[in-house]
Short mmCIF file of C-alpha atoms and ligand atoms in Angstrom, two decimals:
data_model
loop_
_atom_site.label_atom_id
_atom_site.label_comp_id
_atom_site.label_asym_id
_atom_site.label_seq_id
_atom_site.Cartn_x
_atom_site.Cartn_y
_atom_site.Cartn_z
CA UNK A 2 39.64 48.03 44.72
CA UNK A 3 36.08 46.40 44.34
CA UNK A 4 36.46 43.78 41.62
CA UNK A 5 40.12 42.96 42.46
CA UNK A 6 39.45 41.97 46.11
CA UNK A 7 41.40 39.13 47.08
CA UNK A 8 41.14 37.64 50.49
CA UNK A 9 44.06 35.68 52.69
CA UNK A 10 42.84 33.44 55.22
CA UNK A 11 45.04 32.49 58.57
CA UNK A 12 44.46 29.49 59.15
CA UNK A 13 43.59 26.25 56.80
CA UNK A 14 41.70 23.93 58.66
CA UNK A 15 38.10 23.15 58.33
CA UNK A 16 36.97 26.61 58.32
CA UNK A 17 39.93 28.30 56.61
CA UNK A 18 40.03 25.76 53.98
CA UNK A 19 36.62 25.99 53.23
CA UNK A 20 35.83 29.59 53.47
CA UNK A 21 38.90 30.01 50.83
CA UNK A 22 36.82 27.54 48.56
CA UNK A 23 34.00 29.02 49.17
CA UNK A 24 35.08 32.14 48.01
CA UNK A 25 37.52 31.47 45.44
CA UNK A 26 34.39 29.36 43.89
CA UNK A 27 32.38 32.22 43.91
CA UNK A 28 35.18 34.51 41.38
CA UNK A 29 37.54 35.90 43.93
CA UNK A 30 41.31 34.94 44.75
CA UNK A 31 42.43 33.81 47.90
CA UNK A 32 45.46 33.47 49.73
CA UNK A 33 45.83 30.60 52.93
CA UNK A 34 48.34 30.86 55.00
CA UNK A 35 49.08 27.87 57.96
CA UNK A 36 52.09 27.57 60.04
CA UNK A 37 51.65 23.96 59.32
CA UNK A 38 54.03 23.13 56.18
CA UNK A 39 52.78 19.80 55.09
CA UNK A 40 49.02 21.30 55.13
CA UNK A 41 50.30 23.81 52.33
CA UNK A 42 52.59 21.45 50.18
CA UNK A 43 48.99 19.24 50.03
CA UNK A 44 46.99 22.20 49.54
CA UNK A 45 48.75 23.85 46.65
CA UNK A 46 48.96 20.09 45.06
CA UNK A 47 45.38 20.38 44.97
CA UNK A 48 44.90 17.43 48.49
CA UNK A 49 42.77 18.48 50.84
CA UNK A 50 44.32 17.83 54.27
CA UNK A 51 40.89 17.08 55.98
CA UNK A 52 37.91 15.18 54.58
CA UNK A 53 34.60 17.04 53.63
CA UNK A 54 32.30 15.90 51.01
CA UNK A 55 32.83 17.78 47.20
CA UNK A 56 35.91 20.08 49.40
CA UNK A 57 38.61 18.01 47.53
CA UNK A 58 37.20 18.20 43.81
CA UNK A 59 36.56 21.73 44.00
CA UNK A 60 39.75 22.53 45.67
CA UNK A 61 41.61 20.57 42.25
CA UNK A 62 39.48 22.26 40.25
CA UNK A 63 40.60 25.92 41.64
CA UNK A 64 43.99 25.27 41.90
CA UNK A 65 43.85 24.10 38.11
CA UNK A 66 42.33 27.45 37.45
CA UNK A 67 45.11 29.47 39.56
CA UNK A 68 42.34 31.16 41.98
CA UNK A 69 43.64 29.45 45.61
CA UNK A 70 47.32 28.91 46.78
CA UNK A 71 48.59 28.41 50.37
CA UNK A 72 51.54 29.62 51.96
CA UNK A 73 53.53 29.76 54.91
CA UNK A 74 54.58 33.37 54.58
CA UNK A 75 52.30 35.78 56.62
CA UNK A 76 53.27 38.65 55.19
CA UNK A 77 52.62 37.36 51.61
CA UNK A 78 49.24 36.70 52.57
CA UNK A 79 48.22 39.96 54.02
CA UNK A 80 50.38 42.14 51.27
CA UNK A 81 48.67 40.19 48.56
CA UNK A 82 45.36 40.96 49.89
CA UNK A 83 43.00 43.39 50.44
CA UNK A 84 41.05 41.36 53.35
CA UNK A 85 42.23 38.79 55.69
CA UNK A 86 40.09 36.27 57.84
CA UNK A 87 41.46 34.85 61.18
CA UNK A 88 40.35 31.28 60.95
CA UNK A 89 43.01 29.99 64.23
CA UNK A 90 41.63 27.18 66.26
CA UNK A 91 40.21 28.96 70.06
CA UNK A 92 40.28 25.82 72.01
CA UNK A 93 39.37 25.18 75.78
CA UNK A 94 41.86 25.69 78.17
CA UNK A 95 41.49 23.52 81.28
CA UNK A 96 39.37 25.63 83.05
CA UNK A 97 36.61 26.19 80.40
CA UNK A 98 38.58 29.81 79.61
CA UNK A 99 39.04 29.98 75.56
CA UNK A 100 42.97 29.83 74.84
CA UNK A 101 43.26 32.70 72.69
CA UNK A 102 47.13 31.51 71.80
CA UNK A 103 46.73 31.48 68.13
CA UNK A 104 44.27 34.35 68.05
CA UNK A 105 47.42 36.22 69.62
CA UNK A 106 49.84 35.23 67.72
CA UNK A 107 48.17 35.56 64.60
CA UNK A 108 46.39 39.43 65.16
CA UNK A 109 50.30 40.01 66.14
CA UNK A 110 52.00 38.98 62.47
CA UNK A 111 49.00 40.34 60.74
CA UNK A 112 49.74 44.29 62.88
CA UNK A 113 52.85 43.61 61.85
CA UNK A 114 52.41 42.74 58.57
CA UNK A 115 50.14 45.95 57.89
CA UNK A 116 52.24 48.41 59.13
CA UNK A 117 54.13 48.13 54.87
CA UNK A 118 50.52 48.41 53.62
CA UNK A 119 49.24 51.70 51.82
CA UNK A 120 45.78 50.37 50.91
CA UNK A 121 42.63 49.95 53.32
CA UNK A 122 42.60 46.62 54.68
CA UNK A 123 40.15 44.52 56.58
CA UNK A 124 41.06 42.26 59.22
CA UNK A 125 37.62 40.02 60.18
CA UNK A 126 38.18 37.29 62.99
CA UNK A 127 36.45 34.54 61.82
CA UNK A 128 37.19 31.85 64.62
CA UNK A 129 34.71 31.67 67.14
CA UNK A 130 36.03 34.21 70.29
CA UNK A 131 34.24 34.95 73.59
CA UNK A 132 32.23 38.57 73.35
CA UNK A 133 34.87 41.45 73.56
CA UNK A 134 37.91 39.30 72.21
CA UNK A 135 38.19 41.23 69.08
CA UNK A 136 37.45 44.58 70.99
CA UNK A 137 40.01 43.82 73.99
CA UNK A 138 42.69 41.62 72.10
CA UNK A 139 42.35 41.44 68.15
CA UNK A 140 42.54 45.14 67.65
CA UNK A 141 44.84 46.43 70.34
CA UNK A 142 47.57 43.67 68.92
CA UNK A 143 46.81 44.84 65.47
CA UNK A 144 47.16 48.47 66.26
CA UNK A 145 50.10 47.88 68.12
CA UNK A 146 52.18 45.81 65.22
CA UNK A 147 51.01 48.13 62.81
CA UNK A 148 51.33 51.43 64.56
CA UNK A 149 47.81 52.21 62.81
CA UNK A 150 45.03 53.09 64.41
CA UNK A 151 41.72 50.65 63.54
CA UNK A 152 39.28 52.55 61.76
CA UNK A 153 40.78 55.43 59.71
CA UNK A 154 43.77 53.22 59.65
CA UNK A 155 42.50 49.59 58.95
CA UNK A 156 38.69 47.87 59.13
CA UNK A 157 37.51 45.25 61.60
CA UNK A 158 34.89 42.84 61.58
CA UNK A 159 33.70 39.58 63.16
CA UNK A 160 32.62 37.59 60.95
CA UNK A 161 31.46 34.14 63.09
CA UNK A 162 31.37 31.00 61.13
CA UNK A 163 27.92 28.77 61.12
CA UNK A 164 28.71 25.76 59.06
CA UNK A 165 28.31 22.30 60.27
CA UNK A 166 31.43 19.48 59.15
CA UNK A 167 29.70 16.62 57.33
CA UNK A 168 28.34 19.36 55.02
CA UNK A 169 30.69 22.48 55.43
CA UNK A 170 31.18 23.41 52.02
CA UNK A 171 27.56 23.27 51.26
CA UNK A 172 26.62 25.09 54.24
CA UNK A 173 29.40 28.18 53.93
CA UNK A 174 27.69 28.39 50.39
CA UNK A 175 24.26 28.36 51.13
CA UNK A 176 24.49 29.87 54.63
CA UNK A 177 21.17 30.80 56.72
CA UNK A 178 22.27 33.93 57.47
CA UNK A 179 25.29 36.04 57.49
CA UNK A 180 26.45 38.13 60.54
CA UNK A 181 28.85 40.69 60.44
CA UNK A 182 29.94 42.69 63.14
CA UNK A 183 31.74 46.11 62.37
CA UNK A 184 33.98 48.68 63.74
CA UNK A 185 32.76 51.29 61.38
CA UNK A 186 30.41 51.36 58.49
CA UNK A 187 33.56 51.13 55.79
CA UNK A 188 34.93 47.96 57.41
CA UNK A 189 30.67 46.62 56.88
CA UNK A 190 30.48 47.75 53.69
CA UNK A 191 33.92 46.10 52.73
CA UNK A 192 32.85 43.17 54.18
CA UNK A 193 29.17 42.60 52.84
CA UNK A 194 31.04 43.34 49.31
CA UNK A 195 32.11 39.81 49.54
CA UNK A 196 29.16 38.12 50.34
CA UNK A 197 26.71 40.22 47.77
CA UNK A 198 26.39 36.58 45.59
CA UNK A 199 25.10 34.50 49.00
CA UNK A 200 21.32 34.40 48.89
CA UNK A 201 20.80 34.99 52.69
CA UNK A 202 19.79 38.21 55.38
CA UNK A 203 22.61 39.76 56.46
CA UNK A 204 22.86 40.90 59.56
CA UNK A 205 25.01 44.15 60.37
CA UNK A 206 25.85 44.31 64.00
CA UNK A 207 28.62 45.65 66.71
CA UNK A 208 31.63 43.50 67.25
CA UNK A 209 30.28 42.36 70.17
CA UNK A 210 26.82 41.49 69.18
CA UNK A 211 28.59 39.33 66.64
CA UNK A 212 30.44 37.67 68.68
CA UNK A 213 27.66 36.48 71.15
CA UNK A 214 25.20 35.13 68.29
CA UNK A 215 27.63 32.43 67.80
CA UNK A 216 27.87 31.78 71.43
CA UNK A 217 24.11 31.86 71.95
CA UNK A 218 23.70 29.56 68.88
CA UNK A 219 25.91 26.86 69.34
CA UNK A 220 24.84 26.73 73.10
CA UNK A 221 20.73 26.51 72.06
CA UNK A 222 21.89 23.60 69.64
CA UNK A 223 23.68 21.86 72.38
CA UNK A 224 20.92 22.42 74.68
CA UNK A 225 17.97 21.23 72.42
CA UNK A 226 19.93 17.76 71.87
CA UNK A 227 20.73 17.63 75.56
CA UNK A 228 16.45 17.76 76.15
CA UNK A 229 16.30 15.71 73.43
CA UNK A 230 19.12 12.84 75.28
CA UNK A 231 17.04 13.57 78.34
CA UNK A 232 14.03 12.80 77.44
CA UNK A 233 15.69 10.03 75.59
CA UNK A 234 16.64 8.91 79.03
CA UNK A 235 13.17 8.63 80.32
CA UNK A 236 11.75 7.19 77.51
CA UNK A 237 14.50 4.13 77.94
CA UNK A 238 12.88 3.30 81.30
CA UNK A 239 9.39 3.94 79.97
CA UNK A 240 10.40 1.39 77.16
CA UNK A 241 8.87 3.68 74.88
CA UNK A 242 10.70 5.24 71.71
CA UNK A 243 12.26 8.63 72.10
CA UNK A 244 12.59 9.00 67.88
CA UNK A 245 8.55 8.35 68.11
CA UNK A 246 7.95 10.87 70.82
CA UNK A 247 10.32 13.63 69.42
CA UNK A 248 8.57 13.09 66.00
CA UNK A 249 5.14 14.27 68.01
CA UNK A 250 6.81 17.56 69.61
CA UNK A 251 9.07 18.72 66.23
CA UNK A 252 5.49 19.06 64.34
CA UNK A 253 5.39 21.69 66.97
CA UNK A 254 6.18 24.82 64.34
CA UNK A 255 7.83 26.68 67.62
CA UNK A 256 10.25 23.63 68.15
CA UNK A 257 11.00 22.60 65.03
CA UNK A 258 12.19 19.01 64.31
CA UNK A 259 16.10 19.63 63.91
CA UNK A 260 18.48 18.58 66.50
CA UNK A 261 15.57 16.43 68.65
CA UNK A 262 17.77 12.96 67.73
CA UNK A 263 18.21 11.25 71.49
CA UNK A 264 21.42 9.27 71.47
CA UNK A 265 25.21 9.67 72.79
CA UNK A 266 25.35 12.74 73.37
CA UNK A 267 27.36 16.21 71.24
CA UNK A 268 31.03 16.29 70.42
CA UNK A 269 33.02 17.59 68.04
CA UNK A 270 35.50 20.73 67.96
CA UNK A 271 32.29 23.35 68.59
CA UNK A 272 29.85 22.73 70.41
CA UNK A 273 31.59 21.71 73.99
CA UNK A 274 33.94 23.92 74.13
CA UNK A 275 31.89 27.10 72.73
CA UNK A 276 29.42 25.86 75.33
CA UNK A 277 32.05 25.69 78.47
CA UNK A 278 33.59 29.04 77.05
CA UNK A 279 30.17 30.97 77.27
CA UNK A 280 29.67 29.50 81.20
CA UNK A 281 33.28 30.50 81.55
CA UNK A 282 33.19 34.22 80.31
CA UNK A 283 29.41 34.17 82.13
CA UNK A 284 31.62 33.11 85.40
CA UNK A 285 33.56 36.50 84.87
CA UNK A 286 31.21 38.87 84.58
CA UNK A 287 29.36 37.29 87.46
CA UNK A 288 26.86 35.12 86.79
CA UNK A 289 26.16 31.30 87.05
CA UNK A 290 24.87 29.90 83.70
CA UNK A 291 23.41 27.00 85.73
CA UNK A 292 21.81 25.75 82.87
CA UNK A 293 24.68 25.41 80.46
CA UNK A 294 26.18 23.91 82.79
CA UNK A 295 23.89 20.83 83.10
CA UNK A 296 23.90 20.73 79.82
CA UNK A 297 27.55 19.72 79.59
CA UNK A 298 26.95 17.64 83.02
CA UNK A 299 24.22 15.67 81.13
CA UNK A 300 26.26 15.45 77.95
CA UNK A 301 29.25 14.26 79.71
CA UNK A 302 27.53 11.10 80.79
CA UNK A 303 25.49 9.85 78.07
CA UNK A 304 28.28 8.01 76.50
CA UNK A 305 28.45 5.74 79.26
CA UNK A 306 24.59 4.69 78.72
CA UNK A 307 26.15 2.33 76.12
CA UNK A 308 28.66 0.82 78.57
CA UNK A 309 26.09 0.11 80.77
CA UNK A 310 23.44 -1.30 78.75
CA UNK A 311 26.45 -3.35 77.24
CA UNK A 312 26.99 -4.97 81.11
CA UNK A 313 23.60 -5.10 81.81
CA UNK A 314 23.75 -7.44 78.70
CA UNK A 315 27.08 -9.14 79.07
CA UNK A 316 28.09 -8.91 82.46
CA UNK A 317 32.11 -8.04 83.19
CA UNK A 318 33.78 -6.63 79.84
CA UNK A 319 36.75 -7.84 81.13
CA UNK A 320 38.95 -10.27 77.96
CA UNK A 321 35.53 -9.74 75.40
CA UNK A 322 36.37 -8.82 72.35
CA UNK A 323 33.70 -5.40 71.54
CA UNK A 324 33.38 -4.05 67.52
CA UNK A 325 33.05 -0.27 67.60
CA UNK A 326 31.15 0.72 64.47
CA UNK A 327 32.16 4.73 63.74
CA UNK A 328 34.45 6.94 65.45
CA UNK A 329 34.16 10.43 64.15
CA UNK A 330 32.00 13.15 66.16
CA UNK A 331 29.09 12.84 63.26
CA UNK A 332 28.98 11.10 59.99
CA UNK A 333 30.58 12.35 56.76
CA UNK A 334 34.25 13.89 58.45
CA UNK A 335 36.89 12.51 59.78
CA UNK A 336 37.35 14.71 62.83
CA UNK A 337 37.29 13.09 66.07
CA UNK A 338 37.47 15.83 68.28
CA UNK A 339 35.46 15.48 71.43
CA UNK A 340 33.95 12.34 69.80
CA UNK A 341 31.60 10.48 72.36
CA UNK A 342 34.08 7.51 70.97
CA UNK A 343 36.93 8.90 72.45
CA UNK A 344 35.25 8.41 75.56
CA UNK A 345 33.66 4.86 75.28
CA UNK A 346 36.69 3.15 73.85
CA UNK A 347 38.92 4.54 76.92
CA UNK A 348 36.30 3.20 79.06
CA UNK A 349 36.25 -0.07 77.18
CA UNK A 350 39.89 -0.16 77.62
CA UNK A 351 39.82 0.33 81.37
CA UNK A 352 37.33 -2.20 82.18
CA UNK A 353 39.25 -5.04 80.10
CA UNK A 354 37.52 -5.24 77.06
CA UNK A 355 39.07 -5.68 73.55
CA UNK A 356 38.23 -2.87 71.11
CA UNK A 357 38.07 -3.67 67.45
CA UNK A 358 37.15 -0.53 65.45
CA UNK A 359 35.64 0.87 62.06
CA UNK A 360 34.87 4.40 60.58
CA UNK A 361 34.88 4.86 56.79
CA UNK A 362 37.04 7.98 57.44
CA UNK A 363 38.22 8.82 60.85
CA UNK A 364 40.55 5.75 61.97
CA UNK A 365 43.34 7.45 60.94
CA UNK A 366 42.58 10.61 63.23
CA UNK A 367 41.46 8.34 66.12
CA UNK A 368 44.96 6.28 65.87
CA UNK A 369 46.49 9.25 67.05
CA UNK A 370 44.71 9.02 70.71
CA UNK A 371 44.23 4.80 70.29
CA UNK A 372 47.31 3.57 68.43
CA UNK A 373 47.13 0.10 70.22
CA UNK A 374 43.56 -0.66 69.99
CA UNK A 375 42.47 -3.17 66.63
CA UNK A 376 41.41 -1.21 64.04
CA UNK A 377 39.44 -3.19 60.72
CA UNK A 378 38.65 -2.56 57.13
CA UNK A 379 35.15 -2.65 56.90
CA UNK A 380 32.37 -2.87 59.54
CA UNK A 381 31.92 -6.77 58.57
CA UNK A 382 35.43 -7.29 59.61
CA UNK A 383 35.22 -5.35 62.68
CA UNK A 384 31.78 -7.63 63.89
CA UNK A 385 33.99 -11.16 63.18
CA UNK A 386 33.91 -13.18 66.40
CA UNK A 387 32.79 -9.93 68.48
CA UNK A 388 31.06 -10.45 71.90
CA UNK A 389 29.06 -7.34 71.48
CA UNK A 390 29.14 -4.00 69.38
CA UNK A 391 28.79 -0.64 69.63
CA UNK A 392 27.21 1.68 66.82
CA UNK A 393 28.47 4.98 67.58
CA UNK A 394 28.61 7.05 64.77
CA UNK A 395 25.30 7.51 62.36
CA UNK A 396 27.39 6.63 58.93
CA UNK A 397 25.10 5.68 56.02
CA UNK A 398 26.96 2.64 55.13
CA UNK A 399 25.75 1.28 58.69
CA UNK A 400 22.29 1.27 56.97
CA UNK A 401 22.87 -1.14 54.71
CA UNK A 402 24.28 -3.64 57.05
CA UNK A 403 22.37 -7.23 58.29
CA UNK A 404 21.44 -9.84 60.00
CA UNK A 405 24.15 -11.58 58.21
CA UNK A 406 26.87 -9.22 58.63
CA UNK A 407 26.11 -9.41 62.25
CA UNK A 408 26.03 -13.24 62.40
CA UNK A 409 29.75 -13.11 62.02
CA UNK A 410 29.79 -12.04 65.68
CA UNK A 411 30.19 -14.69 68.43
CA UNK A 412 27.97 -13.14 70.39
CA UNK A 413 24.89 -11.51 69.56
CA UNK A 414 24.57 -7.99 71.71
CA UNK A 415 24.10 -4.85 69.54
CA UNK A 416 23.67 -1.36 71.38
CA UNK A 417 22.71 1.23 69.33
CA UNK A 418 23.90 5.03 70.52
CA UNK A 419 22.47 6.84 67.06
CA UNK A 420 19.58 5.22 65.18
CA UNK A 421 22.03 4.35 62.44
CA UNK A 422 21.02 0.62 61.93
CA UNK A 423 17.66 -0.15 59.62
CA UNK A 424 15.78 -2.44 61.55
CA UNK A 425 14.21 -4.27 58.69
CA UNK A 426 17.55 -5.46 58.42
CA UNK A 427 19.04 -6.26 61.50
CA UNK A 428 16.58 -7.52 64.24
CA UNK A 429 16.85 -7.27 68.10
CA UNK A 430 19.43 -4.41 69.11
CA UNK A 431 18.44 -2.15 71.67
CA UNK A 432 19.44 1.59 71.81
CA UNK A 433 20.25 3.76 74.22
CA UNK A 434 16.97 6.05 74.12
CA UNK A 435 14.46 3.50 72.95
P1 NAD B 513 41.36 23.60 62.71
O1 NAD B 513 42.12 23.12 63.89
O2 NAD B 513 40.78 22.63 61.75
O3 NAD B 513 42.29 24.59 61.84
C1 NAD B 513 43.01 25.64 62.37
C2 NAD B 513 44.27 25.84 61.56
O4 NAD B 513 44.96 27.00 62.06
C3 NAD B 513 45.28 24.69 61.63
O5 NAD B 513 45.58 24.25 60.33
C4 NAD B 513 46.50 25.32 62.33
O6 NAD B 513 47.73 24.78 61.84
C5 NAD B 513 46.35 26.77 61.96
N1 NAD B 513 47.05 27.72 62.84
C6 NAD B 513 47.18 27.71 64.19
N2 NAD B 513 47.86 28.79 64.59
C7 NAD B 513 48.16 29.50 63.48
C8 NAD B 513 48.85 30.72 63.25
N3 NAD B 513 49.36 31.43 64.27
N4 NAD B 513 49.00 31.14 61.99
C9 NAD B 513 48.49 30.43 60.97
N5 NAD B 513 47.81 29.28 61.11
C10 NAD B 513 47.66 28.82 62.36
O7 NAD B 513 40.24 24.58 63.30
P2 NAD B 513 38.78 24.84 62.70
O8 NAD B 513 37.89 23.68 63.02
O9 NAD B 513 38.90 25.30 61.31
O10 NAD B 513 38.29 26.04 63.62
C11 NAD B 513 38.83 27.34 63.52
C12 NAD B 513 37.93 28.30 64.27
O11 NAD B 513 36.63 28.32 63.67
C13 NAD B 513 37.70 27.95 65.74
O12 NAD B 513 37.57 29.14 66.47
C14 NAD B 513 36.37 27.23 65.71
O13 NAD B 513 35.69 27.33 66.94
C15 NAD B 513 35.63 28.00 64.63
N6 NAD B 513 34.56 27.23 63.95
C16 NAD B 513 34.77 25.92 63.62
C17 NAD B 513 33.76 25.22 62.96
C18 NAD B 513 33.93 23.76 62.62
O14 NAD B 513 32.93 23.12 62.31
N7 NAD B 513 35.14 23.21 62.64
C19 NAD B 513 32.57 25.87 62.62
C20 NAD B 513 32.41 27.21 62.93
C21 NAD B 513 33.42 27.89 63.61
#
């Protein structure tokens, strides 16, 4: 089979889409397959449905060249392959529990769709899943559809995702390292097959293992920029700057400076919910993550730093007209899931205030939650006749704005939540952590 793998992906968002890039850049052919119809029609015209820098040339570029398609049909995807990646969204139920939904119904169709195959085939859950998902539900659904049983009768593997959106392509391509949990040494071996051209340590581990290196991961990240929004905190009533003190402690080699940027706190589609989903499963077997959970206490409230600086500054927000400068989770995407934004424009809305908002890619995504709020062209048309604004997502373009730009407002509050503005060019806004 070796040089004639191809690889089906369930699943084309972020990570689907990209991992099928990804690989199809590096020489083999891959298969997506989405239950959502208008993401394949754009994908096989060569559109990306989701914004990620260099994601749409490349993906015109493959399609041109015949090595991606997408499809609706299931059991297309898995016939036509030899390996198949579960990329399914796990979201957060409610309770913090991961709602493992479309990680059922997709290991389901794929058993099913395996039962007609001859050839070995590996099934590798990509989407993050609490420790023993793949164990306890993946493979008994897949053994059941397919009346096979795993290991002499198909391969496993969990194979968790690391890349970041702003840069996923990049990062899926030049990846840190690569983990990949096995069932058996054959479904390993299949799997490392594929990522022989990445020039990272891999790391060959139980299903399990796997599984909780994502967990631990994306819960140290969230930590280390919940110290760093802490200390943030109590450098604000210091007066002293939290960017200047975290530059002093990331010299420190066992810290490292990444991730040590005080401001409005994590969001996105990761972090909190892999974060209340390892607290959750924690909760189950027993135990009481205290610390993870003040880490999403702490998290949940630094938003609302802004809001109060903002009244400190203006008093009621009641009839003032506020410019919100970026509304996606981080720079360079258009997601806006769990965006601190999400948060300080419904807060903004509740205590009276006007919102008038900019991102260079997001609005559309955010109209979906805010379809009544004002939404502007550019960031200069957002600040005309403003009371006060809001920077709340670090977009480069933000950099390049001034005192000028600004004068357009009536008023002349600026609250900073990320560092975005250069302050050679604007002068006196104040930010959250210094
Ligand atoms: P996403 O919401 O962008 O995409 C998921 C896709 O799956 C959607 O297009 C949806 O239509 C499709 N889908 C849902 N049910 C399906 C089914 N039964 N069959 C086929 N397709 C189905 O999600 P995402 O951000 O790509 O995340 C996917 C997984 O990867 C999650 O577990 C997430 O935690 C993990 N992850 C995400 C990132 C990230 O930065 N987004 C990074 C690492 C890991």
């Amino acid at each position: 089979m070796r040089k004639q793998v191809r690889i089906s992906l369930i699943g084309a968002g972020y990570v689907g889409l990209t991992t099928a890039v990804g690989f199809s850049k590096k020489g083999f052919k891959t298969i997506l397959m989405d239950i959502d119809k208008e993401k394949v029609e754009r994908i096989n015209s060569g559109e990306s449905p989701i914004y990620e820098p260099g994601l749409r040339e490349m993906l015109k570029e493959l399609r041109r060249e015949g090595n991606i398609e997408a499809t609706t049909n299931l059991d297309y995807a898995v016939s036509e392959s030899e390996i198949t990646f579960i990329c399914v969204p796990t979201p957060s139920r409610r309770n913090g529990d991961t709602d493992l939904r479309y990680i059922e119904d997709s290991s389901k169709a794929i058993g099913k769709a395996l039962r007609l195959k001859e050839h070995y085939h590996v099934v590798a859950v990509k989407s993050t899943v609490p420790p023993e998902t793949t164990e306890r539900v993946v493979i008994p659904n897949l053994e059941e559809g397919s009346g096979k049983k795993a290991g002499p009768g198909f391969g496993v593997c969990m194979n968790p995702e690391f890349l970041r959106e702003g840069s996923a392509l990049e990062d899926f391509l030049n990846p840190d390292r690569i983990v990949i949990g096995e069932l058996d040494p054959r479904s390993g071996e299949t799997l490392a097959f594929l990522y022989r051209g990445f020039a990272a340590p891999v790391l060959r581990t139980s299903l399990k293992v796997a599984e909780m290196i994502k967990y631990a991961s994306n819960s140290f990240l969230a930590m280390k920029i919940t110290y760093a929004n802490e200390i943030g905190n109590i450098c604000k009533k210091l007066g002293i700057d939290a960017y200047e003190v975290m530059k002093g402690v990331g010299l420190d080699s066992r810290i490292s400076p990444h991730f040590l940027r005080a401001g409005i706190g994590f969001g996105g589609s990761c972090f909190p919910k892999d974060v209340l989903a390892l607290v959750s499963k924690a909760e189950k077997l027993g135990y009481n993550a205290s610390l993870l959970k003040e880490v999403i206490n702490v998290n949940s409230r630094q938003p609302y730093r802004m809001i109060d600086l903002l009244k400190k500054r203006i008093g009621s927000l009641k009839g003032k007209r506020i410019a919100v400068l970026g509304l996606a989770f981080k720079p360079e995407t258009d997601d806006v899931r769990e965006s601190p934004a999400l948060r300080i424009v419904s807060e903004l809305i509740r205590q009276g205030a006007g919102v008038v908002a900019y991102d260079p890619k997001a609005m559309f995504n955010f109209r979906k939650a805010f379809p009544k709020i004002g939404y502007a062209e550019s960031a200069k048309e957002a600040l005309k006749g403003a009371d006060a604004c809001l920077v709340v997502t670090e977009w480069r373009e933000f950099r390049d704005l001034t005192d000028d730009d600004f004068s357009a407002m009536r008023g002349s509050v600026i609250i900073e939540g990320r560092r975005a503005l250069d302050p050679k060019k604007v002068d006196g806004f104040e930010g959250v952590c210094w």
